[in-house]
Amino acid sequence: QLQLLESGGGLVEPGGSLRLSCTASGSTLVYHAVAWFRQAPGKEREGVACITRVGYITNYADSVKGRFTISRDNARDTVYLQMNSLKPDDTAVYYCAAEQINLPRCMLHDRYDTWGQGTQVTVSP
């Protein structure tokens, strides 16, 4: 069964950058659309970005457009989330999720099939 592991979180100052990684084990991400979600205490889970299996078409939440970039490297079975110009409001646990689907678009819904354990991102002066 596919398992996902997030890494790369940490503490960063406002305006700084982090790069999160989502790596697969047990199976491959090649046949999946992949998304990043985040959840802060007291807030609803928010879809951040997603990327399709074929064509690497992306979709972003309005709150991160222009600052975050999702990408994938199928040879490494890894999906990345490059986060620039970080703000305190970006503080959350970030999760990656996979959906075995092959469509030319991806959606930031919360019903993906497989989820990682999450990695903490804290943006604070």
JSON list of C-alpha atoms in Angstrom, two decimals:
[
{"chain": "A", "resi": 1, "resn": "GLN", "atom": "CA", "xyz": [0.00, 0.00, 0.00]},
{"chain": "A", "resi": 2, "resn": "LEU", "atom": "CA", "xyz": [1.18, 3.47, -0.79]},
{"chain": "A", "resi": 3, "resn": "GLN", "atom": "CA", "xyz": [2.61, 5.43, 2.12]},
{"chain": "A", "resi": 4, "resn": "LEU", "atom": "CA", "xyz": [3.66, 9.06, 2.10]},
{"chain": "A", "resi": 5, "resn": "LEU", "atom": "CA", "xyz": [6.25, 10.85, 4.19]},
{"chain": "A", "resi": 6, "resn": "GLU", "atom": "CA", "xyz": [6.61, 14.61, 4.43]},
{"chain": "A", "resi": 7, "resn": "SER", "atom": "CA", "xyz": [9.85, 16.33, 5.32]},
{"chain": "A", "resi": 8, "resn": "GLY", "atom": "CA", "xyz": [11.44, 19.76, 5.20]},
{"chain": "A", "resi": 9, "resn": "GLY", "atom": "CA", "xyz": [9.36, 21.62, 7.72]},
{"chain": "A", "resi": 10, "resn": "GLY", "atom": "CA", "xyz": [10.84, 23.85, 10.36]},
{"chain": "A", "resi": 11, "resn": "LEU", "atom": "CA", "xyz": [11.02, 27.33, 11.81]},
{"chain": "A", "resi": 12, "resn": "VAL", "atom": "CA", "xyz": [11.53, 30.25, 9.45]},
{"chain": "A", "resi": 13, "resn": "GLU", "atom": "CA", "xyz": [11.27, 34.02, 9.70]},
{"chain": "A", "resi": 14, "resn": "PRO", "atom": "CA", "xyz": [8.63, 35.95, 7.78]},
{"chain": "A", "resi": 15, "resn": "GLY", "atom": "CA", "xyz": [9.80, 36.45, 4.22]},
{"chain": "A", "resi": 16, "resn": "GLY", "atom": "CA", "xyz": [11.88, 33.31, 4.30]},
{"chain": "A", "resi": 17, "resn": "SER", "atom": "CA", "xyz": [11.60, 30.12, 2.29]},
{"chain": "A", "resi": 18, "resn": "LEU", "atom": "CA", "xyz": [11.21, 26.41, 2.87]},
{"chain": "A", "resi": 19, "resn": "ARG", "atom": "CA", "xyz": [11.01, 23.44, 0.55]},
{"chain": "A", "resi": 20, "resn": "LEU", "atom": "CA", "xyz": [8.83, 20.54, 1.59]},
{"chain": "A", "resi": 21, "resn": "SER", "atom": "CA", "xyz": [9.20, 17.06, 0.15]},
{"chain": "A", "resi": 22, "resn": "CYS", "atom": "CA", "xyz": [6.68, 14.24, -0.10]},
{"chain": "A", "resi": 23, "resn": "THR", "atom": "CA", "xyz": [8.20, 10.84, -0.79]},
{"chain": "A", "resi": 24, "resn": "ALA", "atom": "CA", "xyz": [6.43, 7.57, -1.54]},
{"chain": "A", "resi": 25, "resn": "SER", "atom": "CA", "xyz": [7.01, 4.06, -0.29]},
{"chain": "A", "resi": 26, "resn": "GLY", "atom": "CA", "xyz": [5.17, 0.79, -0.77]},
{"chain": "A", "resi": 27, "resn": "SER", "atom": "CA", "xyz": [3.97, 1.95, -4.16]},
{"chain": "A", "resi": 28, "resn": "THR", "atom": "CA", "xyz": [4.63, 4.75, -6.60]},
{"chain": "A", "resi": 29, "resn": "LEU", "atom": "CA", "xyz": [3.21, 8.22, -7.06]},
{"chain": "A", "resi": 30, "resn": "VAL", "atom": "CA", "xyz": [3.50, 7.95, -10.82]},
{"chain": "A", "resi": 31, "resn": "TYR", "atom": "CA", "xyz": [-0.19, 7.08, -11.17]},
{"chain": "A", "resi": 32, "resn": "HIS", "atom": "CA", "xyz": [-1.43, 9.68, -8.71]},
{"chain": "A", "resi": 33, "resn": "ALA", "atom": "CA", "xyz": [-2.38, 13.27, -8.54]},
{"chain": "A", "resi": 34, "resn": "VAL", "atom": "CA", "xyz": [-0.74, 14.76, -5.46]},
{"chain": "A", "resi": 35, "resn": "ALA", "atom": "CA", "xyz": [-1.79, 17.65, -3.28]},
{"chain": "A", "resi": 36, "resn": "TRP", "atom": "CA", "xyz": [-0.50, 19.59, -0.32]},
{"chain": "A", "resi": 37, "resn": "PHE", "atom": "CA", "xyz": [-2.85, 20.55, 2.50]},
{"chain": "A", "resi": 38, "resn": "ARG", "atom": "CA", "xyz": [-2.28, 22.44, 5.71]},
{"chain": "A", "resi": 39, "resn": "GLN", "atom": "CA", "xyz": [-4.06, 22.79, 9.00]},
{"chain": "A", "resi": 40, "resn": "ALA", "atom": "CA", "xyz": [-3.44, 25.21, 11.84]},
{"chain": "A", "resi": 41, "resn": "PRO", "atom": "CA", "xyz": [-4.90, 24.84, 15.34]},
{"chain": "A", "resi": 42, "resn": "GLY", "atom": "CA", "xyz": [-8.47, 26.07, 15.41]},
{"chain": "A", "resi": 43, "resn": "LYS", "atom": "CA", "xyz": [-8.68, 26.31, 11.63]},
{"chain": "A", "resi": 44, "resn": "GLU", "atom": "CA", "xyz": [-10.11, 24.11, 8.93]},
{"chain": "A", "resi": 45, "resn": "ARG", "atom": "CA", "xyz": [-7.87, 22.06, 6.73]},
{"chain": "A", "resi": 46, "resn": "GLU", "atom": "CA", "xyz": [-6.96, 24.00, 3.62]},
{"chain": "A", "resi": 47, "resn": "GLY", "atom": "CA", "xyz": [-5.92, 22.72, 0.25]},
{"chain": "A", "resi": 48, "resn": "VAL", "atom": "CA", "xyz": [-2.73, 24.50, -0.76]},
{"chain": "A", "resi": 49, "resn": "ALA", "atom": "CA", "xyz": [-1.63, 23.12, -4.11]},
{"chain": "A", "resi": 50, "resn": "CYS", "atom": "CA", "xyz": [-2.03, 20.07, -6.31]},
{"chain": "A", "resi": 51, "resn": "ILE", "atom": "CA", "xyz": [-0.41, 18.61, -9.39]},
{"chain": "A", "resi": 52, "resn": "THR", "atom": "CA", "xyz": [-1.70, 16.13, -11.96]},
{"chain": "A", "resi": 53, "resn": "ARG", "atom": "CA", "xyz": [-0.21, 12.81, -12.97]},
{"chain": "A", "resi": 54, "resn": "VAL", "atom": "CA", "xyz": [0.17, 13.69, -16.63]},
{"chain": "A", "resi": 55, "resn": "GLY", "atom": "CA", "xyz": [1.23, 17.08, -17.87]},
{"chain": "A", "resi": 56, "resn": "TYR", "atom": "CA", "xyz": [2.07, 18.38, -14.39]},
{"chain": "A", "resi": 57, "resn": "ILE", "atom": "CA", "xyz": [-0.88, 20.74, -14.39]},
{"chain": "A", "resi": 58, "resn": "THR", "atom": "CA", "xyz": [-1.11, 22.63, -11.11]},
{"chain": "A", "resi": 59, "resn": "ASN", "atom": "CA", "xyz": [-3.75, 24.33, -9.01]},
{"chain": "A", "resi": 60, "resn": "TYR", "atom": "CA", "xyz": [-3.19, 26.68, -6.06]},
{"chain": "A", "resi": 61, "resn": "ALA", "atom": "CA", "xyz": [-5.17, 28.21, -3.29]},
{"chain": "A", "resi": 62, "resn": "ASP", "atom": "CA", "xyz": [-5.54, 31.95, -3.69]},
{"chain": "A", "resi": 63, "resn": "SER", "atom": "CA", "xyz": [-3.71, 32.49, -0.42]},
{"chain": "A", "resi": 64, "resn": "VAL", "atom": "CA", "xyz": [-0.47, 31.04, -1.80]},
{"chain": "A", "resi": 65, "resn": "LYS", "atom": "CA", "xyz": [-0.55, 31.94, -5.48]},
{"chain": "A", "resi": 66, "resn": "GLY", "atom": "CA", "xyz": [2.65, 33.59, -6.57]},
{"chain": "A", "resi": 67, "resn": "ARG", "atom": "CA", "xyz": [4.48, 32.42, -3.47]},
{"chain": "A", "resi": 68, "resn": "PHE", "atom": "CA", "xyz": [4.30, 28.62, -3.49]},
{"chain": "A", "resi": 69, "resn": "THR", "atom": "CA", "xyz": [5.24, 26.23, -6.27]},
{"chain": "A", "resi": 70, "resn": "ILE", "atom": "CA", "xyz": [4.38, 22.54, -6.43]},
{"chain": "A", "resi": 71, "resn": "SER", "atom": "CA", "xyz": [6.45, 20.23, -8.59]},
{"chain": "A", "resi": 72, "resn": "ARG", "atom": "CA", "xyz": [7.18, 16.55, -8.96]},
{"chain": "A", "resi": 73, "resn": "ASP", "atom": "CA", "xyz": [10.06, 14.29, -9.88]},
{"chain": "A", "resi": 74, "resn": "ASN", "atom": "CA", "xyz": [8.66, 10.92, -10.90]},
{"chain": "A", "resi": 75, "resn": "ALA", "atom": "CA", "xyz": [12.11, 9.34, -11.05]},
{"chain": "A", "resi": 76, "resn": "ARG", "atom": "CA", "xyz": [12.45, 10.04, -7.33]},
{"chain": "A", "resi": 77, "resn": "ASP", "atom": "CA", "xyz": [8.79, 9.40, -6.49]},
{"chain": "A", "resi": 78, "resn": "THR", "atom": "CA", "xyz": [8.81, 12.79, -4.85]},
{"chain": "A", "resi": 79, "resn": "VAL", "atom": "CA", "xyz": [6.59, 15.85, -4.89]},
{"chain": "A", "resi": 80, "resn": "TYR", "atom": "CA", "xyz": [7.88, 19.18, -3.66]},
{"chain": "A", "resi": 81, "resn": "LEU", "atom": "CA", "xyz": [6.34, 22.34, -2.32]},
{"chain": "A", "resi": 82, "resn": "GLN", "atom": "CA", "xyz": [8.60, 25.35, -2.61]},
{"chain": "A", "resi": 83, "resn": "MET", "atom": "CA", "xyz": [7.36, 28.04, -0.25]},
{"chain": "A", "resi": 84, "resn": "ASN", "atom": "CA", "xyz": [8.66, 31.58, -0.64]},
{"chain": "A", "resi": 85, "resn": "SER", "atom": "CA", "xyz": [7.77, 34.87, 1.00]},
{"chain": "A", "resi": 86, "resn": "LEU", "atom": "CA", "xyz": [6.41, 33.01, 3.98]},
{"chain": "A", "resi": 87, "resn": "LYS", "atom": "CA", "xyz": [3.98, 34.74, 6.31]},
{"chain": "A", "resi": 88, "resn": "PRO", "atom": "CA", "xyz": [2.91, 33.97, 9.87]},
{"chain": "A", "resi": 89, "resn": "ASP", "atom": "CA", "xyz": [-0.46, 32.88, 8.48]},
{"chain": "A", "resi": 90, "resn": "ASP", "atom": "CA", "xyz": [1.35, 30.06, 6.68]},
{"chain": "A", "resi": 91, "resn": "THR", "atom": "CA", "xyz": [2.10, 28.43, 10.03]},
{"chain": "A", "resi": 92, "resn": "ALA", "atom": "CA", "xyz": [0.48, 25.00, 10.03]},
{"chain": "A", "resi": 93, "resn": "VAL", "atom": "CA", "xyz": [1.05, 21.29, 9.80]},
{"chain": "A", "resi": 94, "resn": "TYR", "atom": "CA", "xyz": [1.50, 20.52, 6.12]},
{"chain": "A", "resi": 95, "resn": "TYR", "atom": "CA", "xyz": [0.29, 17.21, 4.70]},
{"chain": "A", "resi": 96, "resn": "CYS", "atom": "CA", "xyz": [0.73, 15.64, 1.32]},
{"chain": "A", "resi": 97, "resn": "ALA", "atom": "CA", "xyz": [-1.99, 13.47, -0.14]},
{"chain": "A", "resi": 98, "resn": "ALA", "atom": "CA", "xyz": [-2.30, 11.26, -3.21]},
{"chain": "A", "resi": 99, "resn": "GLU", "atom": "CA", "xyz": [-5.22, 10.30, -5.40]},
{"chain": "A", "resi": 100, "resn": "GLN", "atom": "CA", "xyz": [-5.00, 7.57, -8.02]},
{"chain": "A", "resi": 101, "resn": "ILE", "atom": "CA", "xyz": [-6.58, 9.49, -10.81]},
{"chain": "A", "resi": 102, "resn": "ASN", "atom": "CA", "xyz": [-5.60, 10.55, -14.30]},
{"chain": "A", "resi": 103, "resn": "LEU", "atom": "CA", "xyz": [-7.31, 13.78, -15.26]},
{"chain": "A", "resi": 104, "resn": "PRO", "atom": "CA", "xyz": [-5.99, 16.92, -16.91]},
{"chain": "A", "resi": 105, "resn": "ARG", "atom": "CA", "xyz": [-6.91, 18.94, -13.81]},
{"chain": "A", "resi": 106, "resn": "CYS", "atom": "CA", "xyz": [-6.56, 18.48, -10.08]},
{"chain": "A", "resi": 107, "resn": "MET", "atom": "CA", "xyz": [-8.81, 19.67, -7.29]},
{"chain": "A", "resi": 108, "resn": "LEU", "atom": "CA", "xyz": [-8.09, 20.87, -3.78]},
{"chain": "A", "resi": 109, "resn": "HIS", "atom": "CA", "xyz": [-10.76, 18.77, -2.13]},
{"chain": "A", "resi": 110, "resn": "ASP", "atom": "CA", "xyz": [-9.96, 16.85, 1.05]},
{"chain": "A", "resi": 111, "resn": "ARG", "atom": "CA", "xyz": [-10.97, 13.37, -0.11]},
{"chain": "A", "resi": 112, "resn": "TYR", "atom": "CA", "xyz": [-7.63, 12.15, -1.36]},
{"chain": "A", "resi": 113, "resn": "ASP", "atom": "CA", "xyz": [-6.95, 8.45, -0.85]},
{"chain": "A", "resi": 114, "resn": "THR", "atom": "CA", "xyz": [-3.62, 8.42, 0.97]},
{"chain": "A", "resi": 115, "resn": "TRP", "atom": "CA", "xyz": [-2.21, 10.93, 3.45]},
{"chain": "A", "resi": 116, "resn": "GLY", "atom": "CA", "xyz": [1.13, 11.47, 5.08]},
{"chain": "A", "resi": 117, "resn": "GLN", "atom": "CA", "xyz": [1.74, 12.21, 8.75]},
{"chain": "A", "resi": 118, "resn": "GLY", "atom": "CA", "xyz": [2.47, 15.89, 8.25]},
{"chain": "A", "resi": 119, "resn": "THR", "atom": "CA", "xyz": [5.38, 18.21, 8.86]},
{"chain": "A", "resi": 120, "resn": "GLN", "atom": "CA", "xyz": [5.26, 21.35, 10.98]},
{"chain": "A", "resi": 121, "resn": "VAL", "atom": "CA", "xyz": [5.96, 24.72, 9.39]},
{"chain": "A", "resi": 122, "resn": "THR", "atom": "CA", "xyz": [6.27, 27.66, 11.74]},
{"chain": "A", "resi": 123, "resn": "VAL", "atom": "CA", "xyz": [6.73, 31.21, 10.47]},
{"chain": "A", "resi": 124, "resn": "SER", "atom": "CA", "xyz": [7.63, 33.58, 13.26]},
{"chain": "A", "resi": 125, "resn": "PRO", "atom": "CA", "xyz": [9.99, 36.50, 13.82]}
]
